[in-house]
Amino acid sequence: MKRIPHISALMTAFPWHLDIDTPAQEARRFMQDHELHHLPVTSGGSEVAGIVDATQLPNGASGSLRELVHP
């Protein structure tokens, strides 16, 4: 019987995140610099508004993460 791993073995304790008003190009650079494919987006400090995927941020993307993240 397989054992289910403890969540701490799978999750990052303090993940990177960006504010929902971060410009899309800044988010794209941040994700490239840190080799991230997915990134939590927060609103109001620590409330998670959603997750952005690197494929949502093509070169030349404009606006902020607010336009890309949907509850």
GROMACS .gro file of C-alpha atoms in nm:
model
   71
    1MET     CA    1   0.000   0.000   0.000
    2LYS     CA    2   0.139   0.340  -0.097
    3ARG     CA    3   0.178   0.602   0.172
    4ILE     CA    4   0.044   0.949   0.102
    5PRO     CA    5   0.326   1.203   0.151
    6HIS     CA    6   0.290   1.476   0.410
    7ILE     CA    7   0.194   1.811   0.252
    8SER     CA    8   0.518   1.973   0.377
    9ALA     CA    9   0.712   1.733   0.154
   10LEU     CA   10   0.533   1.865  -0.155
   11MET     CA   11   0.466   2.235  -0.097
   12THR     CA   12   0.691   2.538  -0.082
   13ALA     CA   13   0.674   2.691   0.267
   14PHE     CA   14   0.699   3.054   0.155
   15PRO     CA   15   0.616   3.071  -0.218
   16TRP     CA   16   0.690   3.369  -0.438
   17HIS     CA   17   0.382   3.576  -0.517
   18LEU     CA   18   0.294   3.904  -0.687
   19ASP     CA   19   0.025   4.163  -0.627
   20ILE     CA   20  -0.273   4.169  -0.862
   21ASP     CA   21  -0.179   4.521  -0.982
   22THR     CA   22   0.170   4.414  -1.096
   23PRO     CA   23   0.224   4.496  -1.466
   24ALA     CA   24   0.214   4.186  -1.688
   25GLN     CA   25   0.564   4.247  -1.829
   26GLU     CA   26   0.710   4.282  -1.478
   27ALA     CA   27   0.544   3.953  -1.381
   28ARG     CA   28   0.682   3.787  -1.696
   29ARG     CA   29   1.038   3.900  -1.614
   30PHE     CA   30   0.999   3.791  -1.250
   31MET     CA   31   0.885   3.445  -1.356
   32GLN     CA   32   1.172   3.412  -1.606
   33ASP     CA   33   1.431   3.534  -1.353
   34HIS     CA   34   1.313   3.280  -1.093
   35GLU     CA   35   1.239   3.000  -1.344
   36LEU     CA   36   0.872   2.981  -1.241
   37HIS     CA   37   0.589   2.839  -1.450
   38HIS     CA   38   0.303   2.923  -1.211
   39LEU     CA   39   0.275   3.203  -0.958
   40PRO     CA   40   0.017   3.290  -0.691
   41VAL     CA   41  -0.135   3.636  -0.730
   42THR     CA   42  -0.245   3.817  -0.415
   43SER     CA   43  -0.493   4.094  -0.348
   44GLY     CA   44  -0.505   4.297  -0.032
   45GLY     CA   45  -0.173   4.175   0.104
   46SER     CA   46  -0.215   3.804   0.167
   47GLU     CA   47  -0.550   3.707   0.012
   48VAL     CA   48  -0.493   3.481  -0.289
   49ALA     CA   49  -0.676   3.617  -0.594
   50GLY     CA   50  -0.566   3.337  -0.827
   51ILE     CA   51  -0.269   3.186  -1.006
   52VAL     CA   52  -0.102   3.308  -1.323
   53ASP     CA   53   0.058   3.066  -1.568
   54ALA     CA   54   0.365   3.164  -1.772
   55THR     CA   55   0.174   3.091  -2.093
   56GLN     CA   56  -0.064   3.375  -2.004
   57LEU     CA   57   0.224   3.623  -2.026
   58PRO     CA   58   0.346   3.630  -2.385
   59ASN     CA   59   0.622   3.869  -2.486
   60GLY     CA   60   0.459   4.208  -2.527
   61ALA     CA   61   0.170   4.139  -2.287
   62SER     CA   62   0.021   4.461  -2.155
   63GLY     CA   63  -0.194   4.560  -1.861
   64SER     CA   64  -0.171   4.412  -1.514
   65LEU     CA   65  -0.226   4.070  -1.363
   66ARG     CA   66  -0.576   4.190  -1.271
   67GLU     CA   67  -0.680   4.137  -1.635
   68LEU     CA   68  -0.539   3.783  -1.638
   69VAL     CA   69  -0.653   3.642  -1.304
   70HIS     CA   70  -1.014   3.540  -1.263
   71PRO     CA   71  -1.163   3.428  -0.930
   0.00000   0.00000   0.00000
